[in-house]
Amino acid sequence: MKVAIIGAGMVGSAAAYALALAGTVSEVVLLDRNGRLASAQAEDIAHATPFHSATTVRAGGYQDLEGAQVIILACGVNQQPGESRLLLLERNTEVFRAVVHRALAVAPDSVLLVASNPVDIMTHITTRLSGLPPQRVIGSGTILDTARFRSLLGRHLGISAQSVHAYVLGEHGDSEVLAWSNALAGSVRINAFADQVGRPLDDALRAAIDDDVRNAAYRIIEGKGSTYYGIGAGLARIVKAIARDQRAVLSVSIVTPDVEGVRDVALSVPRIIGAKGVLGDLFPELSEEEHAALKRSARLLQEKAAGLV
C-alpha cells in the first residue's frame, strides 16, 4: 500500500518515520512546498529502514500521489507558544484550499487523513472542500489524547497502557471530555481496579490526570516548540488500521450527523476503522456530566466551523 504525506515538517516526517519503521505500508511519498526539505526528510528516513523494514520512502510532487490509498494532510503552519489550536484556523484554511483539490485530482479514491490543527475544524473544512463522504475524511482527533489518558492511568495503576481501555471524546483541544465513567483496566471498571491494587483514584488524582491530558500539548510546545512524535505514531496507527482492514476501534474525528443533538459536527468518538475509512461510530455510555460536556464541546466546534467554506 502507498501512503502520501503532504507536509514534510515535524508532524509529517514523524508520521513517515513511524510508518517506515513499522513496515506497515510498501511506500511512503513525502511532498512539501519546500522540495529540498521533503527530499532531505525522505533520504534521512530511508537510511533508517534497512534496520527495520522494506518500506520505500521518497520525495515527490503531486503527480506522485497516483495510487495512494491514504493521503496524510500534515501541511499548514505550526502552533506557536501560547496560541490555541482554534487561532490557527484562518491561516490553515487557506493552505488547505490550495492542497485538497490538487491531491484528489491525482488520487480521487484515497482516504484523506487530516493532522493539521485545529484538527476537528480542519477535518470539517476538508470534508466540505473535497466533497468526499465523511467516512473518507478522517481527522486524527483525540487519538493522541486517548493515548495520553491511557498512559497516565496505566502509570498510576502499575499496568501496561495497552491494558487500559479509556477514551477522550469531543474536541482535540480545550473542551475535550475524558470519559471516566466507562474506563476499564482489563475488563474491570477503572475505580474498582484501582481499589483492588491499592492505588485508588481520588478526586485530586483524577483532576491531576485530567489536567495532564488536557494541557500536555501546551507544555510540550512551551518546552520544545511543537509536538510530533506522539501524533506521528498515532497517524501511523490509523494508517495501519486502513492498510490491513483491521476494523480497529480508534478515537478519531469525522463530520458526524448528530452528537448530543448537535448536527453535522466534526469531533471524536470511538469509531471502527477499516480499508474504506470509518465503517461505524460507537457512542459509549456516559454519565450525565459527561453527556453535558460532550454537548458543549460539539456546540463549540459547530459554531467555529459555521460558514467557513
Short mmCIF file of C-alpha atoms in Angstrom, two decimals:
data_model
loop_
_atom_site.label_atom_id
_atom_site.label_comp_id
_atom_site.label_asym_id
_atom_site.label_seq_id
_atom_site.Cartn_x
_atom_site.Cartn_y
_atom_site.Cartn_z
CA MET A 1 0.00 0.00 0.00
CA LYS A 2 1.15 3.50 -0.87
CA VAL A 3 0.78 6.46 1.51
CA ALA A 4 1.42 10.07 0.59
CA ILE A 5 2.17 12.75 3.17
CA ILE A 6 1.66 16.39 2.24
CA GLY A 7 3.77 18.46 4.58
CA ALA A 8 7.30 17.33 5.43
CA GLY A 9 7.65 19.28 8.65
CA MET A 10 7.92 17.72 12.08
CA VAL A 11 4.49 16.04 12.11
CA GLY A 12 4.66 14.77 8.53
CA SER A 13 8.21 13.47 8.91
CA ALA A 14 7.41 11.86 12.27
CA ALA A 15 4.48 10.04 10.65
CA ALA A 16 6.70 8.95 7.76
CA TYR A 17 9.34 7.70 10.19
CA ALA A 18 6.77 5.76 12.24
CA LEU A 19 5.33 4.18 9.10
CA ALA A 20 8.78 3.30 7.77
CA LEU A 21 9.91 1.61 10.97
CA ALA A 22 6.66 -0.30 11.35
CA GLY A 23 6.81 -1.60 7.78
CA THR A 24 3.02 -1.41 7.55
CA VAL A 25 3.00 0.03 4.04
CA SER A 26 5.11 -0.57 0.96
CA GLU A 27 5.75 3.04 0.00
CA VAL A 28 5.70 6.50 1.58
CA VAL A 29 5.90 9.62 -0.58
CA LEU A 30 6.66 12.97 1.06
CA LEU A 31 5.53 16.25 -0.53
CA ASP A 32 6.24 19.77 0.60
CA ARG A 33 6.28 23.20 -1.00
CA ASN A 34 9.91 23.21 0.13
CA GLY A 35 11.17 20.45 -2.12
CA ARG A 36 14.59 20.37 -0.52
CA LEU A 37 13.04 19.73 2.89
CA ALA A 38 10.93 16.85 1.54
CA SER A 39 13.97 15.33 -0.16
CA ALA A 40 16.11 15.63 2.94
CA GLN A 41 13.48 14.12 5.22
CA ALA A 42 12.83 11.25 2.81
CA GLU A 43 16.51 10.46 2.43
CA ASP A 44 17.15 10.56 6.17
CA ILE A 45 14.19 8.27 6.91
CA ALA A 46 15.14 5.92 4.05
CA HIS A 47 18.50 5.39 5.71
CA ALA A 48 16.71 4.03 8.80
CA THR A 49 14.55 1.49 7.00
CA PRO A 50 17.23 -1.20 6.38
CA PHE A 51 17.31 -1.78 10.15
CA HIS A 52 13.56 -2.40 10.41
CA SER A 53 11.53 -2.79 7.21
CA ALA A 54 11.38 -2.86 3.43
CA THR A 55 9.24 0.28 3.14
CA THR A 56 10.36 2.66 0.38
CA VAL A 57 10.47 6.33 1.38
CA ARG A 58 10.95 9.06 -1.23
CA ALA A 59 10.09 12.66 -2.00
CA GLY A 60 7.81 13.61 -4.87
CA GLY A 61 5.29 16.00 -6.36
CA TYR A 62 1.54 15.90 -6.72
CA GLN A 63 1.82 13.58 -9.71
CA ASP A 64 3.35 11.00 -7.36
CA LEU A 65 0.12 10.78 -5.34
CA GLU A 66 -1.29 8.49 -8.03
CA GLY A 67 -2.28 5.17 -6.47
CA ALA A 68 -2.05 6.40 -2.88
CA GLN A 69 -4.66 4.73 -0.69
CA VAL A 70 -4.16 7.26 2.11
CA ILE A 71 -3.08 10.90 1.90
CA ILE A 72 -1.98 12.42 5.19
CA LEU A 73 -2.53 16.17 5.30
CA ALA A 74 0.17 17.49 7.63
CA CYS A 75 0.52 20.80 5.84
CA GLY A 76 -0.12 24.21 7.30
CA VAL A 77 1.50 26.44 9.86
CA ASN A 78 2.74 25.41 13.30
CA GLN A 79 1.02 26.21 16.55
CA GLN A 80 3.00 28.90 18.35
CA PRO A 81 3.70 29.03 22.10
CA GLY A 82 0.60 30.35 23.86
CA GLU A 83 -1.53 30.05 20.73
CA SER A 84 -4.73 27.99 20.99
CA ARG A 85 -5.50 25.45 18.27
CA LEU A 86 -8.53 27.44 17.20
CA LEU A 87 -6.43 30.54 16.48
CA LEU A 88 -4.65 28.56 13.78
CA LEU A 89 -7.88 28.21 11.84
CA GLU A 90 -7.78 31.08 9.40
CA ARG A 91 -4.16 30.52 8.39
CA ASN A 92 -4.52 26.79 7.87
CA THR A 93 -7.80 27.06 5.97
CA GLU A 94 -6.05 28.97 3.18
CA VAL A 95 -3.34 26.32 2.95
CA PHE A 96 -5.93 23.56 2.58
CA ARG A 97 -7.78 25.40 -0.17
CA ALA A 98 -4.62 25.12 -2.27
CA VAL A 99 -3.92 21.47 -1.46
CA VAL A 100 -7.08 19.35 -1.37
CA HIS A 101 -8.25 19.71 -4.96
CA ARG A 102 -4.77 19.13 -6.38
CA ALA A 103 -4.41 15.96 -4.32
CA LEU A 104 -7.79 14.48 -5.26
CA ALA A 105 -7.29 15.26 -8.94
CA VAL A 106 -4.49 12.69 -8.89
CA ALA A 107 -5.77 10.25 -6.24
CA PRO A 108 -9.59 10.52 -6.23
CA ASP A 109 -10.14 7.23 -4.40
CA SER A 110 -7.88 7.93 -1.45
CA VAL A 111 -8.78 8.31 2.20
CA LEU A 112 -7.77 11.74 3.50
CA LEU A 113 -6.21 11.75 6.96
CA VAL A 114 -6.09 15.22 8.49
CA ALA A 115 -3.36 16.01 11.00
CA SER A 116 -3.21 19.81 10.94
CA ASN A 117 -4.60 21.82 13.85
CA PRO A 118 -7.22 22.74 14.83
CA VAL A 119 -7.82 19.21 13.60
CA ASP A 120 -11.59 18.89 14.11
CA ILE A 121 -12.39 22.09 12.26
CA MET A 122 -9.80 21.33 9.58
CA THR A 123 -11.47 17.94 9.16
CA HIS A 124 -14.83 19.69 8.73
CA ILE A 125 -13.32 22.12 6.20
CA THR A 126 -11.56 19.32 4.31
CA THR A 127 -14.81 17.37 4.06
CA ARG A 128 -16.52 20.39 2.52
CA LEU A 129 -13.64 21.23 0.19
CA SER A 130 -13.23 17.65 -1.03
CA GLY A 131 -16.88 16.70 -1.48
CA LEU A 132 -15.98 13.22 -0.20
CA PRO A 133 -18.21 11.21 2.12
CA PRO A 134 -17.31 11.98 5.75
CA GLN A 135 -16.14 8.39 6.24
CA ARG A 136 -13.21 9.09 3.88
CA VAL A 137 -12.05 12.29 5.57
CA ILE A 138 -10.64 11.33 8.95
CA GLY A 139 -9.10 13.69 11.47
CA SER A 140 -6.57 12.36 13.94
CA GLY A 141 -8.88 13.82 16.54
CA THR A 142 -8.37 12.61 20.08
CA ILE A 143 -6.29 9.54 19.23
CA LEU A 144 -3.29 11.19 20.94
CA ASP A 145 -5.33 12.50 23.88
CA THR A 146 -6.69 8.98 24.37
CA ALA A 147 -3.13 7.60 24.35
CA ARG A 148 -2.11 10.18 26.95
CA PHE A 149 -5.11 9.29 29.11
CA ARG A 150 -4.32 5.58 28.94
CA SER A 151 -0.64 6.15 29.60
CA LEU A 152 -1.28 8.17 32.75
CA LEU A 153 -3.83 5.68 34.05
CA GLY A 154 -1.51 2.75 33.34
CA ARG A 155 1.35 4.51 35.09
CA HIS A 156 -0.74 5.15 38.20
CA LEU A 157 -2.16 1.62 38.29
CA GLY A 158 1.18 -0.06 37.56
CA ILE A 159 -0.04 -1.79 34.39
CA SER A 160 0.58 -1.51 30.67
CA ALA A 161 -1.25 1.34 28.98
CA GLN A 162 -2.35 -1.24 26.40
CA SER A 163 -4.42 -2.91 29.12
CA VAL A 164 -6.30 0.32 29.78
CA HIS A 165 -9.45 0.93 27.74
CA ALA A 166 -10.44 4.56 28.07
CA TYR A 167 -11.30 7.29 25.60
CA VAL A 168 -11.14 11.04 25.24
CA LEU A 169 -14.14 12.37 23.32
CA GLY A 170 -15.15 15.57 21.57
CA GLU A 171 -12.67 18.24 20.54
CA HIS A 172 -8.96 17.71 20.28
CA GLY A 173 -8.46 20.75 22.43
CA ASP A 174 -9.60 22.62 25.47
CA SER A 175 -13.19 21.28 25.56
CA GLU A 176 -12.26 17.60 25.24
CA VAL A 177 -14.03 15.12 27.52
CA LEU A 178 -12.22 12.39 29.45
CA ALA A 179 -14.75 9.55 29.66
CA TRP A 180 -14.01 8.32 33.17
CA SER A 181 -17.37 6.64 33.64
CA ASN A 182 -16.66 3.82 31.14
CA ALA A 183 -12.90 3.48 31.57
CA LEU A 184 -11.69 -0.07 32.12
CA ALA A 185 -8.48 -1.80 33.19
CA GLY A 186 -8.70 -5.18 31.54
CA SER A 187 -12.39 -5.92 31.97
CA VAL A 188 -12.74 -4.17 35.35
CA ARG A 189 -14.11 -0.69 35.92
CA ILE A 190 -11.19 1.65 36.48
CA ASN A 191 -12.17 2.71 40.02
CA ALA A 192 -12.72 -0.90 41.12
CA PHE A 193 -9.40 -1.96 39.63
CA ALA A 194 -7.62 0.92 41.35
CA ASP A 195 -9.09 -0.10 44.70
CA GLN A 196 -8.14 -3.75 44.15
CA VAL A 197 -4.49 -2.93 43.54
CA GLY A 198 -4.34 -0.43 46.39
CA ARG A 199 -3.98 2.64 44.18
CA PRO A 200 -7.32 4.45 44.49
CA LEU A 201 -8.29 7.24 42.13
CA ASP A 202 -9.44 10.06 44.37
CA ASP A 203 -10.82 13.38 43.12
CA ALA A 204 -7.46 15.14 43.37
CA LEU A 205 -5.68 12.48 41.32
CA ARG A 206 -8.43 12.43 38.69
CA ALA A 207 -8.17 16.19 38.41
CA ALA A 208 -4.40 15.98 38.01
CA ILE A 209 -4.72 13.36 35.24
CA ASP A 210 -7.37 15.47 33.52
CA ASP A 211 -5.06 18.48 33.62
CA ASP A 212 -2.09 16.47 32.35
CA VAL A 213 -4.06 15.15 29.38
CA ARG A 214 -5.77 18.44 28.54
CA ASN A 215 -2.64 20.60 28.74
CA ALA A 216 0.07 18.22 27.54
CA ALA A 217 0.41 19.88 24.15
CA TYR A 218 0.84 23.33 25.67
CA ARG A 219 3.60 22.10 27.98
CA ILE A 220 5.41 20.33 25.16
CA ILE A 221 5.13 23.34 22.84
CA GLU A 222 6.49 25.60 25.56
CA GLY A 223 9.42 23.26 26.09
CA LYS A 224 10.43 22.45 22.50
CA GLY A 225 8.24 24.40 20.12
CA SER A 226 5.89 21.71 18.78
CA THR A 227 4.57 18.19 19.27
CA TYR A 228 5.27 15.50 16.69
CA TYR A 229 6.39 12.08 17.96
CA GLY A 230 3.11 11.18 19.62
CA ILE A 231 0.89 12.31 16.78
CA GLY A 232 3.24 10.77 14.22
CA ALA A 233 2.76 7.39 15.89
CA GLY A 234 -0.99 7.99 16.12
CA LEU A 235 -1.23 8.70 12.40
CA ALA A 236 0.75 5.53 11.66
CA ARG A 237 -1.72 3.57 13.82
CA ILE A 238 -4.68 4.88 11.82
CA VAL A 239 -2.93 4.04 8.56
CA LYS A 240 -2.27 0.52 9.82
CA ALA A 241 -5.98 0.02 10.52
CA ILE A 242 -6.77 1.10 6.95
CA ALA A 243 -3.93 -0.79 5.27
CA ARG A 244 -4.81 -4.09 6.96
CA ASP A 245 -8.57 -3.55 7.09
CA GLN A 246 -8.30 -4.22 10.81
CA ARG A 247 -11.73 -2.90 11.86
CA ALA A 248 -9.88 -1.36 14.81
CA VAL A 249 -11.70 0.91 17.26
CA LEU A 250 -9.91 4.26 17.47
CA SER A 251 -10.97 7.70 18.67
CA VAL A 252 -10.84 9.80 15.51
CA SER A 253 -12.76 12.76 14.14
CA ILE A 254 -15.16 12.87 11.21
CA VAL A 255 -18.20 15.01 10.39
CA THR A 256 -20.97 13.30 12.35
CA PRO A 257 -24.71 13.72 11.67
CA ASP A 258 -25.73 14.06 15.31
CA VAL A 259 -23.81 14.27 18.57
CA GLU A 260 -25.84 15.07 21.67
CA GLY A 261 -28.39 16.85 19.48
CA VAL A 262 -25.74 18.93 17.67
CA ARG A 263 -25.95 18.43 13.92
CA ASP A 264 -23.14 17.89 11.41
CA VAL A 265 -20.13 18.44 13.63
CA ALA A 266 -16.62 17.01 13.36
CA LEU A 267 -15.36 15.58 16.63
CA SER A 268 -14.09 12.35 18.10
CA VAL A 269 -15.90 9.30 19.40
CA PRO A 270 -14.67 5.71 19.15
CA ARG A 271 -15.01 4.58 15.53
CA ILE A 272 -14.41 1.39 13.58
CA ILE A 273 -11.59 1.91 11.04
CA GLY A 274 -11.03 -0.31 8.03
CA ALA A 275 -9.89 -0.23 4.42
CA LYS A 276 -12.59 2.21 3.30
CA GLY A 277 -12.12 4.59 6.21
CA VAL A 278 -14.66 4.87 9.02
CA LEU A 279 -17.02 1.90 8.98
CA GLY A 280 -19.09 2.76 12.05
CA ASP A 281 -19.43 5.04 15.06
CA LEU A 282 -19.60 3.90 18.67
CA PHE A 283 -21.25 6.10 21.29
CA PRO A 284 -20.20 4.95 24.77
CA GLU A 285 -22.40 5.12 27.82
CA LEU A 286 -21.59 8.32 29.71
CA SER A 287 -22.52 10.00 32.96
CA GLU A 288 -24.88 12.97 32.89
CA GLU A 289 -21.94 15.31 33.40
CA GLU A 290 -20.02 13.74 30.51
CA HIS A 291 -23.06 13.96 28.22
CA ALA A 292 -23.34 17.65 29.03
CA ALA A 293 -19.61 18.23 28.50
CA LEU A 294 -19.69 16.44 25.14
CA LYS A 295 -22.64 18.57 24.06
CA ARG A 296 -20.74 21.74 25.00
CA SER A 297 -17.73 20.55 23.03
CA ALA A 298 -19.89 19.76 19.99
CA ARG A 299 -21.60 23.15 20.11
CA LEU A 300 -18.28 24.96 20.34
CA LEU A 301 -16.93 23.15 17.30
CA GLN A 302 -20.12 23.66 15.33
CA GLU A 303 -20.02 27.40 15.97
CA LYS A 304 -16.38 27.66 14.92
CA ALA A 305 -16.93 25.72 11.71
CA ALA A 306 -20.09 27.57 10.62
CA GLY A 307 -19.73 29.49 7.39
CA LEU A 308 -16.03 28.81 6.88
CA VAL A 309 -16.28 27.29 3.38
#
